[in-house]
CSV table of C-alpha atoms and ligand atoms in Angstrom, one decimal:
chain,number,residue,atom,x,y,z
A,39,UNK,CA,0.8,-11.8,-36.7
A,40,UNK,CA,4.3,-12.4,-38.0
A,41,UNK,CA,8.3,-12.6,-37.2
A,42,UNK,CA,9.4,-8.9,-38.3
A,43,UNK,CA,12.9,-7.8,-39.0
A,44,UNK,CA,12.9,-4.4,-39.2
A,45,UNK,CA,16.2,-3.1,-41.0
A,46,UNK,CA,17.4,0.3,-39.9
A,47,UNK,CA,19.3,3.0,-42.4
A,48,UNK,CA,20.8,6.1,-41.8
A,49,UNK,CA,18.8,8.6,-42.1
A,50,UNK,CA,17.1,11.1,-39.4
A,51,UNK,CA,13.7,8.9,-39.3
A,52,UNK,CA,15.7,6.3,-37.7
A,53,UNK,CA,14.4,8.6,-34.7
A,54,UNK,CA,11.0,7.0,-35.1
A,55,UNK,CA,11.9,3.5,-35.1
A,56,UNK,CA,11.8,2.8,-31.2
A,57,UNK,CA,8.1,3.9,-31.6
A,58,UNK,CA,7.6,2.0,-34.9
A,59,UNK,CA,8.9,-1.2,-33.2
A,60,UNK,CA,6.6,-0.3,-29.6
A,61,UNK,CA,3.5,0.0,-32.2
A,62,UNK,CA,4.2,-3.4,-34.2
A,63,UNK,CA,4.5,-5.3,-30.9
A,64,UNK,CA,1.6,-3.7,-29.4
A,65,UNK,CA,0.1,-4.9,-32.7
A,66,UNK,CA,1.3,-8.8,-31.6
A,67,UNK,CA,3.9,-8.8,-34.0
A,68,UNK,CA,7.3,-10.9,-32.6
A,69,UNK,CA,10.2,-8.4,-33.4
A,70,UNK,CA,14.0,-7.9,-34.1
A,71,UNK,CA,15.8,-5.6,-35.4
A,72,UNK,CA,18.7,-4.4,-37.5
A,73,UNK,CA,20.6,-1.7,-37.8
A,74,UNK,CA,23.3,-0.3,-40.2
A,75,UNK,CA,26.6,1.9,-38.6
A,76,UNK,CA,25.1,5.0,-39.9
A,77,UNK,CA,21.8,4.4,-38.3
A,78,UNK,CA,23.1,4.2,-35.0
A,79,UNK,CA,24.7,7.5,-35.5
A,80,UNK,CA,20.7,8.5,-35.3
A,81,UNK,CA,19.4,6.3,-32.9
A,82,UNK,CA,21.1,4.1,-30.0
A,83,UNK,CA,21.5,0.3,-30.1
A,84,UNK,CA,19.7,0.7,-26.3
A,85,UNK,CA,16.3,2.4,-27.4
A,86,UNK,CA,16.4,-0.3,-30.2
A,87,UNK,CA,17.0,-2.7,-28.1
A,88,UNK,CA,14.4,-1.8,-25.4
A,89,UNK,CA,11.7,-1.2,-27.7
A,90,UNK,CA,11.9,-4.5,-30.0
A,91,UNK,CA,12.8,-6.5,-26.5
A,92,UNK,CA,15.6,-8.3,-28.3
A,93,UNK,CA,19.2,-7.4,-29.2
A,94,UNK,CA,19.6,-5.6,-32.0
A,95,UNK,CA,21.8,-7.1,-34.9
A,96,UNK,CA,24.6,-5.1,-35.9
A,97,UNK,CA,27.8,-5.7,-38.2
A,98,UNK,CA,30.2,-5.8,-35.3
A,99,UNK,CA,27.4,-9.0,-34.5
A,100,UNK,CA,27.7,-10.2,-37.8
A,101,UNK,CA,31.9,-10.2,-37.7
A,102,UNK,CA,32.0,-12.3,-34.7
A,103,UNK,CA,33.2,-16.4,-34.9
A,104,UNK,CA,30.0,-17.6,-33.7
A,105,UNK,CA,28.4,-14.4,-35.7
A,106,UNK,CA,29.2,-15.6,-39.4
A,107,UNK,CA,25.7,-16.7,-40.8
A,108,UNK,CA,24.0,-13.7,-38.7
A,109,UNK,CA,22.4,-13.1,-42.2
A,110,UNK,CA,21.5,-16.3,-43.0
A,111,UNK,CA,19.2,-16.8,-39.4
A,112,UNK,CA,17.8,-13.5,-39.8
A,113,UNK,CA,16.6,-13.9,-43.5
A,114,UNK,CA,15.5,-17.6,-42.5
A,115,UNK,CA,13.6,-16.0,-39.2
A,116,UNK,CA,11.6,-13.1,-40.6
A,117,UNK,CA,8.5,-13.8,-42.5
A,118,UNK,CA,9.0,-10.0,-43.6
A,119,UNK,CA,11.4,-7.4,-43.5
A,120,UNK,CA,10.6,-3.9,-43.2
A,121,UNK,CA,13.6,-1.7,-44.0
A,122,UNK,CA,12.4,1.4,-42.4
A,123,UNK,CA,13.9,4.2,-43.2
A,124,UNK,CA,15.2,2.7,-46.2
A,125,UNK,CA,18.2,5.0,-48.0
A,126,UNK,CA,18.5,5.4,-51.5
A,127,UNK,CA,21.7,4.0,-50.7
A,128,UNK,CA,20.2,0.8,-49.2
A,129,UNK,CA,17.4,0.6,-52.0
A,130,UNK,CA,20.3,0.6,-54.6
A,131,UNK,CA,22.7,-1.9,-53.3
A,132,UNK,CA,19.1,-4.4,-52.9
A,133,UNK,CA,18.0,-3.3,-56.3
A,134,UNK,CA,21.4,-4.4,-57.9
A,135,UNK,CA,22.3,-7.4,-55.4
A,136,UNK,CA,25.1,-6.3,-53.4
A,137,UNK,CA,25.6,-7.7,-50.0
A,138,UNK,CA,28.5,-6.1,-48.7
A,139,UNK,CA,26.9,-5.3,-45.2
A,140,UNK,CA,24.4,-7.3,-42.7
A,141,UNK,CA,21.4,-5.8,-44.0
A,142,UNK,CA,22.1,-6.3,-48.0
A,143,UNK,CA,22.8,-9.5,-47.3
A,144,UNK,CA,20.1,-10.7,-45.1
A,145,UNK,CA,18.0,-9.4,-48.1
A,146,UNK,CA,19.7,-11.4,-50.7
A,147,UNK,CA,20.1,-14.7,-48.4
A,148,UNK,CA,16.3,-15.3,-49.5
A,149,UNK,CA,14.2,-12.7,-47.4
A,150,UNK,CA,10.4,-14.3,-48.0
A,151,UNK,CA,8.8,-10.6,-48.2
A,152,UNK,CA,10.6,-7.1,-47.9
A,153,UNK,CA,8.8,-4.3,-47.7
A,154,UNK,CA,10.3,-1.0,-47.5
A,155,UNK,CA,9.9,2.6,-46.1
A,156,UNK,CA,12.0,5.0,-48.2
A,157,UNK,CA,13.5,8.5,-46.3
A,158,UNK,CA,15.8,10.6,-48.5
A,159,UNK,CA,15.8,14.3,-49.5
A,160,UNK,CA,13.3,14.5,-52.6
A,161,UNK,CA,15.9,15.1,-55.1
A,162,UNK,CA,17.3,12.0,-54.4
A,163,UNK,CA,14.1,9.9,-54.3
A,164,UNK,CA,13.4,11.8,-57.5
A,165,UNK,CA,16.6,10.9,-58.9
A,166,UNK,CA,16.1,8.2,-62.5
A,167,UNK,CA,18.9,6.1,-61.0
A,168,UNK,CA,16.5,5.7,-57.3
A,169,UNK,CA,13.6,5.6,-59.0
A,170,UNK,CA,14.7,2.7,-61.6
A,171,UNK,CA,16.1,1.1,-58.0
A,172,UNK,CA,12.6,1.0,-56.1
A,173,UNK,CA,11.0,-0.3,-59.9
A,174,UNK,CA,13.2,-2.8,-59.9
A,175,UNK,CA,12.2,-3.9,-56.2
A,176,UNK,CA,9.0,-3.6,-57.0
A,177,UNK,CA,9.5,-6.0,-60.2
A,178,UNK,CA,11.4,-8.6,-57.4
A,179,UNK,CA,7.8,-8.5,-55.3
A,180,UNK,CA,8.9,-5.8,-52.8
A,181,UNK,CA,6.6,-3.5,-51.2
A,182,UNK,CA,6.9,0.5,-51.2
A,183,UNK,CA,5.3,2.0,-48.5
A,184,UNK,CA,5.8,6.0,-49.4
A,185,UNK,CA,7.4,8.1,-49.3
A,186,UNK,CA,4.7,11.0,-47.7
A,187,UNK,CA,5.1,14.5,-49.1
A,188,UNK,CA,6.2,17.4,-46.2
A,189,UNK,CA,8.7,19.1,-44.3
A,190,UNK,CA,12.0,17.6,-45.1
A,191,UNK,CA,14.6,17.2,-42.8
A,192,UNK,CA,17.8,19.3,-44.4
A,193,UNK,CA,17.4,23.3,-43.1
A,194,UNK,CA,16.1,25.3,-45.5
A,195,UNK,CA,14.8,22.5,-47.8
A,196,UNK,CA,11.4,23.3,-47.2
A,197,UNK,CA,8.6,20.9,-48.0
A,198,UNK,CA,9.0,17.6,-50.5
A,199,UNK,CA,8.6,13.9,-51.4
A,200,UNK,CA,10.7,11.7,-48.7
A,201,UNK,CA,9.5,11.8,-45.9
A,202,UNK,CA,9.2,8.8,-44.2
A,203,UNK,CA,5.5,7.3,-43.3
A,204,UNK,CA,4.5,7.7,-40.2
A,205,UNK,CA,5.0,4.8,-37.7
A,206,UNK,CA,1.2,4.5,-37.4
A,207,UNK,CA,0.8,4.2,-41.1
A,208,UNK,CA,4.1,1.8,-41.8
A,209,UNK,CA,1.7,-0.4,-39.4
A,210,UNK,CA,-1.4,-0.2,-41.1
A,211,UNK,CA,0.7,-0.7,-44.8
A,212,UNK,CA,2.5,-3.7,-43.4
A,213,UNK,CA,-0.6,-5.1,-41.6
A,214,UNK,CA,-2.1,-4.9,-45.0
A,215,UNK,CA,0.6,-6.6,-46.4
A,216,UNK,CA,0.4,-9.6,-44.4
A,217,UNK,CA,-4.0,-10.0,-45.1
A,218,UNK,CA,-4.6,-12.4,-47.6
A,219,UNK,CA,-6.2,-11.1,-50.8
A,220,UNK,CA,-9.7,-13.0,-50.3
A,221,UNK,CA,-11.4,-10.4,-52.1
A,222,UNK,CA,-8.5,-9.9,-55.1
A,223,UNK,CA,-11.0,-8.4,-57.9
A,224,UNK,CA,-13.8,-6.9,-55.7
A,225,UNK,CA,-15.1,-3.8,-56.4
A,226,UNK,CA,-16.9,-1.9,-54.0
A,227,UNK,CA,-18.6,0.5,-53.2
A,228,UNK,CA,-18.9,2.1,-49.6
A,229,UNK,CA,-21.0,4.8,-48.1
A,230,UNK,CA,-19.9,6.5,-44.7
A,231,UNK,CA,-21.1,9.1,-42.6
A,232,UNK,CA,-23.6,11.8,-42.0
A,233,UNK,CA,-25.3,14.2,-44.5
A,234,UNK,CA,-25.8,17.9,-43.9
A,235,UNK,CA,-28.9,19.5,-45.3
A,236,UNK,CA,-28.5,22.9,-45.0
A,237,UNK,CA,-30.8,25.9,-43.9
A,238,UNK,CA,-28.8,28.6,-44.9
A,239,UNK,CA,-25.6,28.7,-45.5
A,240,UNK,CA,-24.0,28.0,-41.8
A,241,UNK,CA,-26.6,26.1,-40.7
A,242,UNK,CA,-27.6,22.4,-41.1
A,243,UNK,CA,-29.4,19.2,-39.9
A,244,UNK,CA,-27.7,16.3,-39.7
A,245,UNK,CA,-26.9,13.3,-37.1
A,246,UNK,CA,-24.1,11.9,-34.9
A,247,UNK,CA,-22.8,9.6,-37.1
A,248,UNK,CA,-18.9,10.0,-37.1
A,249,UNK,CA,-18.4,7.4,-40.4
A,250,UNK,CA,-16.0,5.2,-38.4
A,251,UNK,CA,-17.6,2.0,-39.1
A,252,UNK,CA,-18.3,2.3,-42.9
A,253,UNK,CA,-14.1,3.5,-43.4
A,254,UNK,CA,-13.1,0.5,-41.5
A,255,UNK,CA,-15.5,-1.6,-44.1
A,256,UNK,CA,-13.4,0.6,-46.5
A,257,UNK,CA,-10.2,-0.6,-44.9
A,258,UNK,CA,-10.7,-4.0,-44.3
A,259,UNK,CA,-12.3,-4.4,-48.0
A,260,UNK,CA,-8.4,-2.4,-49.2
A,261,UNK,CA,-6.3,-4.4,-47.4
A,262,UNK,CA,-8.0,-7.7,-48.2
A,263,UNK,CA,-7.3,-6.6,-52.1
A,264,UNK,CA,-10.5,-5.0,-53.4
A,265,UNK,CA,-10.7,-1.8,-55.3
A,266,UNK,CA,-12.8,0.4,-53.0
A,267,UNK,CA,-14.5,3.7,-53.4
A,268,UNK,CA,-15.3,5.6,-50.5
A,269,UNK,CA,-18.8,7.9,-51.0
A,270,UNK,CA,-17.9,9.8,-47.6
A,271,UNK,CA,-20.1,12.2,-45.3
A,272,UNK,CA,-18.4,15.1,-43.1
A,273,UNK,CA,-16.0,13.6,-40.8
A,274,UNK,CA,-13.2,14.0,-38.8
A,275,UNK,CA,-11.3,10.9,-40.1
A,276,UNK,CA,-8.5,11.5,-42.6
A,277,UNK,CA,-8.9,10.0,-46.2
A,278,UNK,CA,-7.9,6.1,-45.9
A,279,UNK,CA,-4.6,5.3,-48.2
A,280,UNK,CA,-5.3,3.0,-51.1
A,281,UNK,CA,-9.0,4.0,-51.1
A,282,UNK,CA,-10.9,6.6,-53.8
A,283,UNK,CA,-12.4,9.1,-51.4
A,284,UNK,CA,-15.2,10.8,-52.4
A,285,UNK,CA,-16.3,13.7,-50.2
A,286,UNK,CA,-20.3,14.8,-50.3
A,287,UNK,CA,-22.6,17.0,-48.1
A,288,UNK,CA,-25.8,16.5,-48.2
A,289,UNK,CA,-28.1,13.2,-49.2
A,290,UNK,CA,-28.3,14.6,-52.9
A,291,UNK,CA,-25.1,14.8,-53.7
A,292,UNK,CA,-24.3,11.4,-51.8
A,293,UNK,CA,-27.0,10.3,-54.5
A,294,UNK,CA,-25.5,11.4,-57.2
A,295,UNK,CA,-22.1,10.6,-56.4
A,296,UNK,CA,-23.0,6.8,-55.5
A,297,UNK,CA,-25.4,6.3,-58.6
A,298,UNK,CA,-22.3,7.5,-60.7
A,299,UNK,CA,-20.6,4.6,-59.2
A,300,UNK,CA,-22.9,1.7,-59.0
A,301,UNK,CA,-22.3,0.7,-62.7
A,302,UNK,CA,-18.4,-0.2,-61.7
A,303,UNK,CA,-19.6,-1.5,-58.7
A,304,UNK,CA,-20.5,-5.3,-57.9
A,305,UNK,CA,-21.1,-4.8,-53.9
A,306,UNK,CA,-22.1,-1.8,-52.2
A,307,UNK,CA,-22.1,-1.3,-48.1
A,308,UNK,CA,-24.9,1.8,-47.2
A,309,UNK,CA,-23.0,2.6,-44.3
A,310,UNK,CA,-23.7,6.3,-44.2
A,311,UNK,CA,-26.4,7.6,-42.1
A,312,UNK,CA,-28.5,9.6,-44.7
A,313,UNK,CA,-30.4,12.2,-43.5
A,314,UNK,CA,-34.3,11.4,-43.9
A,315,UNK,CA,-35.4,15.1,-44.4
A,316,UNK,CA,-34.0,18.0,-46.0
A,317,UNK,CA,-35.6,21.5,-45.6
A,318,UNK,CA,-37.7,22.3,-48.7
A,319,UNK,CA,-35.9,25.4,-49.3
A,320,UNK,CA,-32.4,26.5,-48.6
A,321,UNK,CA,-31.8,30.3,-48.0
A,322,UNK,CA,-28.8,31.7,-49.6
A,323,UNK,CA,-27.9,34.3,-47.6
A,324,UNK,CA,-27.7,33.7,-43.5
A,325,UNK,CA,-31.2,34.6,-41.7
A,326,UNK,CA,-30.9,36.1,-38.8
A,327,UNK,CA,-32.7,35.0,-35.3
A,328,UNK,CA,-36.3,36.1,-34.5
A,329,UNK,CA,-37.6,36.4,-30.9
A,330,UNK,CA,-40.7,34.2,-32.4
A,331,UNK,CA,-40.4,30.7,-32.6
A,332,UNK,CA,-40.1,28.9,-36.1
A,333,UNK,CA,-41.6,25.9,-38.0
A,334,UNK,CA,-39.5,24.1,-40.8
A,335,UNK,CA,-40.8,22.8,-43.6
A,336,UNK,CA,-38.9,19.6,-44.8
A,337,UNK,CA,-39.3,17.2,-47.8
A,338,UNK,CA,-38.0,13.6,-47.7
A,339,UNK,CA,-35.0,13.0,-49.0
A,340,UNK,CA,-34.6,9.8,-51.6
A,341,UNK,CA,-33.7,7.1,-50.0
A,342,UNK,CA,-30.8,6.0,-52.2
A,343,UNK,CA,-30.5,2.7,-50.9
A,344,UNK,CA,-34.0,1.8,-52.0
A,345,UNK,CA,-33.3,3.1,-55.3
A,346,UNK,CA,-30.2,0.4,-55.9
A,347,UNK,CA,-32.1,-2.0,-54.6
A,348,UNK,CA,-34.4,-1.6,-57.5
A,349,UNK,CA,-31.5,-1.6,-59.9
A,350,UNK,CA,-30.0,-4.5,-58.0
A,351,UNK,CA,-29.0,-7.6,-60.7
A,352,UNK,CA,-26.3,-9.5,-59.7
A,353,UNK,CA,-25.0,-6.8,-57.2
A,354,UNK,CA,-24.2,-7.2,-53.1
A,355,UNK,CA,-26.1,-4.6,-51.4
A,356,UNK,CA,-25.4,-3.8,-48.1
A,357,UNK,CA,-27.9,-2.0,-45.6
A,358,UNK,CA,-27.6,-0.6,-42.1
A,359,UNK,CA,-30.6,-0.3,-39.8
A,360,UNK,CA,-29.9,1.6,-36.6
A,361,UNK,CA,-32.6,1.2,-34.2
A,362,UNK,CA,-33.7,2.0,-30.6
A,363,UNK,CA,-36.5,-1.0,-30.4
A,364,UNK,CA,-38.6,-3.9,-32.3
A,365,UNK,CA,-34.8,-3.8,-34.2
A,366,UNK,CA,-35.1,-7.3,-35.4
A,367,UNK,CA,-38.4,-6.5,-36.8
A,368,UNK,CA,-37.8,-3.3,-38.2
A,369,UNK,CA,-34.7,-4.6,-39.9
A,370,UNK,CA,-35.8,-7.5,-41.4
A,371,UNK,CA,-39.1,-5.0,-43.0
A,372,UNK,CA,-36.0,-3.3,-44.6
A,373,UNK,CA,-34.1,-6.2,-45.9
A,374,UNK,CA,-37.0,-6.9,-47.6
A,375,UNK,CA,-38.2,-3.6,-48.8
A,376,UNK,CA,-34.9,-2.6,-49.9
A,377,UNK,CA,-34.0,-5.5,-51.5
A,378,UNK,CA,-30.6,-6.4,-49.9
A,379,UNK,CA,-28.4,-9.5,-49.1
A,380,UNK,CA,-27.5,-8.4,-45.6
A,381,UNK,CA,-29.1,-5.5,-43.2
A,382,UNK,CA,-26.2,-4.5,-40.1
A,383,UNK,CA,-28.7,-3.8,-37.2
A,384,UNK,CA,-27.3,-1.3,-34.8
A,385,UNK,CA,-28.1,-0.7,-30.8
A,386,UNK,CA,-28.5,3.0,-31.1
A,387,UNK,CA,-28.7,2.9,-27.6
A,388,UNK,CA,-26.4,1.0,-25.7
A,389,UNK,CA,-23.7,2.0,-23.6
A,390,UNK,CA,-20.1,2.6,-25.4
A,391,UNK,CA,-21.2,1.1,-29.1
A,392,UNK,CA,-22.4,3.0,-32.1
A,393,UNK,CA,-21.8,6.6,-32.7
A,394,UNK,CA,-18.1,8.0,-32.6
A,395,UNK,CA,-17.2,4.5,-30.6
A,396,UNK,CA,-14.6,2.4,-31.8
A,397,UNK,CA,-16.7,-0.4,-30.7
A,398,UNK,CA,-20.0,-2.5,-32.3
A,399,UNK,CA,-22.3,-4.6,-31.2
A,400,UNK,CA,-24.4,-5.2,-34.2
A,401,UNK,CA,-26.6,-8.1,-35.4
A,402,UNK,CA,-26.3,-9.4,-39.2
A,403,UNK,CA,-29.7,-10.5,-40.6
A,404,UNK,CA,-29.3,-12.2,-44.0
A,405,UNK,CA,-31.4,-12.3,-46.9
A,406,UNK,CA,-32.0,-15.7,-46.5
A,407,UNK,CA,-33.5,-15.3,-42.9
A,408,UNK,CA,-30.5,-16.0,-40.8
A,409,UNK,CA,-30.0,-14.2,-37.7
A,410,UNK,CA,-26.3,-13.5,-36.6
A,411,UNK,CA,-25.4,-11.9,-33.3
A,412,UNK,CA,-22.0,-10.5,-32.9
A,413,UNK,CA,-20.8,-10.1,-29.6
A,414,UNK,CA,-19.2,-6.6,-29.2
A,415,UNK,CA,-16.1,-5.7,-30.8
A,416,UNK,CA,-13.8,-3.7,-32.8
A,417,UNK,CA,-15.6,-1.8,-36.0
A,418,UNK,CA,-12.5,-3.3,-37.8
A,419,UNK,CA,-13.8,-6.8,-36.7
A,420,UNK,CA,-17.4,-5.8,-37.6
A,421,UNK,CA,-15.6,-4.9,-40.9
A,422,UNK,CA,-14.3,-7.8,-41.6
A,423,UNK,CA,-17.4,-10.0,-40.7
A,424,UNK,CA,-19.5,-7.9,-43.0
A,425,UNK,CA,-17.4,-8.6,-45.5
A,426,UNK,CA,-17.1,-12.4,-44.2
A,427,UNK,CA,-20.6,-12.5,-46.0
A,428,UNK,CA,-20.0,-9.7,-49.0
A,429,UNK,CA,-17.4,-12.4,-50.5
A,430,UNK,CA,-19.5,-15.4,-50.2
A,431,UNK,CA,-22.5,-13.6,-52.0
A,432,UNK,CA,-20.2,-12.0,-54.6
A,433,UNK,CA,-18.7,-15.8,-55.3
A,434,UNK,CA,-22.2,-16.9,-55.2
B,32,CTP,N1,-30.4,5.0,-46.5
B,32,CTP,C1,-30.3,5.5,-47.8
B,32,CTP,N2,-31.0,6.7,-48.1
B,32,CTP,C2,-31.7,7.3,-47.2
B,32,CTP,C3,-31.8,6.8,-45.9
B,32,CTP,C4,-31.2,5.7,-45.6
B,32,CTP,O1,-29.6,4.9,-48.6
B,32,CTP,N3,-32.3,8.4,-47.6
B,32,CTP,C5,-29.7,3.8,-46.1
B,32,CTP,C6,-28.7,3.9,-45.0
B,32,CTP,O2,-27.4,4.2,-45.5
B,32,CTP,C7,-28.8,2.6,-44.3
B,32,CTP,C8,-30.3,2.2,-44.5
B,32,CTP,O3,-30.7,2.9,-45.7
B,32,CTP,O4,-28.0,1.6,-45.0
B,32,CTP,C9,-31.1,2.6,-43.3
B,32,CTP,O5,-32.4,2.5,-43.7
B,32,CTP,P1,-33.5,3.5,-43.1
B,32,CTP,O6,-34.8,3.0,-43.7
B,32,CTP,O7,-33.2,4.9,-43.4
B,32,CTP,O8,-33.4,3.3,-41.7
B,32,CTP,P2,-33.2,4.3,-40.6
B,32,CTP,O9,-32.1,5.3,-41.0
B,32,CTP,O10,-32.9,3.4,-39.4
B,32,CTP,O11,-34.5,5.1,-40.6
B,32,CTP,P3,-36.0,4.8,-40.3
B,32,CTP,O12,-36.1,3.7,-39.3
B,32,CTP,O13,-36.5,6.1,-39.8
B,32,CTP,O14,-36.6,4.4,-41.6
């Protein structure tokens, strides 16, 4: 967690900050705030105020006696600054080292990390003068989070680039931010999900597995700095930012899409819950119902995990076991069997873990016959102990 200063700019996302600056205490980050005249024309110094739970620094702060080194503090307090929404206006005079206001100069008074969240009507963020501003930043070691593509705020401008992020997202990007790149170099693979293997053409087998714990393997594995492709079932979750989605149906093309991959790869997590049978023919068109009832013939799918584990070399490969009894048993017979450095047994049945929950309780079982049990927590924390072990076998 860390000292934020979040800097405020005129523009209409300024709207969003009180719930930007709820969320990043929420998340146990300590937070002030800073706002330019032109923000406040958006957004009151009281809902600042309220929702950072400190005073919010302004210029009229700054051109006080006792206000003089108000920049100085602030740069000296924050361990990051996240100008949020950032104006082209603001992104030029940082670019080019003006500090004729509070928030320019708190940024050039030595501001450890800046990070910013541009807003601006698309033809300005398009514009070669912004755009050679924000590469400049970037040169300098500042972060860009955005901007998103959709509605823009001017009537009758339709949809664009400039939008601000989300406050959710600015979260997440600044969060990221702040993790230490312990696995700078990584790449991996990582399989989430359910398969579909279809009857016909609107109807399918498949399981309750709703993919959240392999994307927040996918998450963690981003924001800790490796390159991660995400081989993804059906789900409801949106694509994770900074990650290659890849989006498959049914076990085949999960195959397919993973053995593509496992060449670039040097760890893979089999988080997706592949379905074991297809049926051994697919109708095309849509059969209708018969009073009788019906026996379905199905094949085994490939089990694709197996099949890396053959092709294994030098390679961290990742298994999931989910089981409803003898799981210790059963997961260690597919450690072995598959070949892997680490199986993730599952409690299919316990109360409020598993399926669709944001919660785990799993146990780790290493190749090497240790036997880890995690109390319950977090699929992000899961995530991040899986991969606790990913970057100690990879260093190996
Ligand atoms: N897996 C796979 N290909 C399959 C089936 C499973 O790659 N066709 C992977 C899963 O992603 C998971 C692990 O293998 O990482 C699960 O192993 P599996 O033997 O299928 O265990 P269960 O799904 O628990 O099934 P069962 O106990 O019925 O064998």
């Amino acid at each position: 967690m860390a000292r934020v200063l979040v800097g405020v700019t005129g523009g209409v996302a300024a709207i969003k900050v009180p719930h930007l600056l709820r969320l990043l205490r929420g998340a146990g980050h300590e937070v002030r705030v800073l706002a330019t005249p032109r923000a406040l024309e958006f957004v009151t110094p009281l809902s600042l105020a309220v929702a950072a739970g400190s005073e919010v620094a302004t210029e009229e702060a700054w051109f006080r006696p006792e206000g003089g080194a108000l920049h100085i503090e602030l740069a000296r307090w924050a361990e990051v600054v996240l100008v949020a929404p950032a104006t082209a206006d603001a992104l030029a005079k940082a670019a080019l080292g003006l500090a004729d206001d509070l928030l320019s100069a708190t940024l050039l008074a030595g501001a450890r990390r800046v990070a910013w969240a541009p807003a601006m009507n698309e033809a300005m963020w398009l514009a070669p003068q912004t755009q050679a501003h924000v590469e400049r930043l970037k040169a300098l070691g500042h972060a860009v989070f955005g901007p998103g593509y959709g509605p823009l705020a001017a009537v009758g401008e339709g949809e664009g680039w400039g939008r601000m992020l989300e406050p959710e997202e600015l979260l997440e990007r600044l969060n990221a931010l702040l993790t230490p790149k312990d696995l700078e170099g990584l790449r991996l693979l990582v399989s989430a999900g359910p398969t579909r293997e279809y009857l016909d053409p609107v109807r399918f087998l498949s399981n309750p597995s709703s993919g959240r714990q392999g994307y927040a393997v996918a998450e963690a594995a981003r924001d800790r700095g490796a390159e991660v492709v995400l081989v993804s079932g059906p789900t409801c979750l949106p694509d994770p930012w900074g990650v290659e989605v890849v989006r498959v149906e049914s076990a085949l093309e999960m195959r397919q899409a993973i053995l593509e991959r496992f060449a670039w790869a040097e760890a893979v997590v089999m988080a997706a819950a592949v379905a074991d049978y297809r049926p051994k023919e697919v109708l095309r068109d849509k059969e209708p119902k018969a009073a009788e009832a019906k026996t379905l013939h199905l094949v085994p799918n490939p089990d694709i995990l197996k099949e890396l584990g053959e092709q294994k070399g030098n390679k961290v490969l990742v298994g999931f076991a989910m089981e409803t009894q003898e799981g210790l048993e059963r997961a260690k017979g597919k450690l072995q069997r598959k070949n892997l450095d680490l199986i993730v047994l599952n409690w299919v049945s316990r109360e409020g873990v598993g399926f669709g929950s944001p919660e785990n309780e799993v146990v780790l079982l290493l190749r090497d016959g240790q036997v880890l049990a995690l109390p319950r927590m977090a699929k992000r924390q899961v995530a991040d102990r899986i991969l606790d072990f990913v970057r100690t076998f990879w260093k190996a």
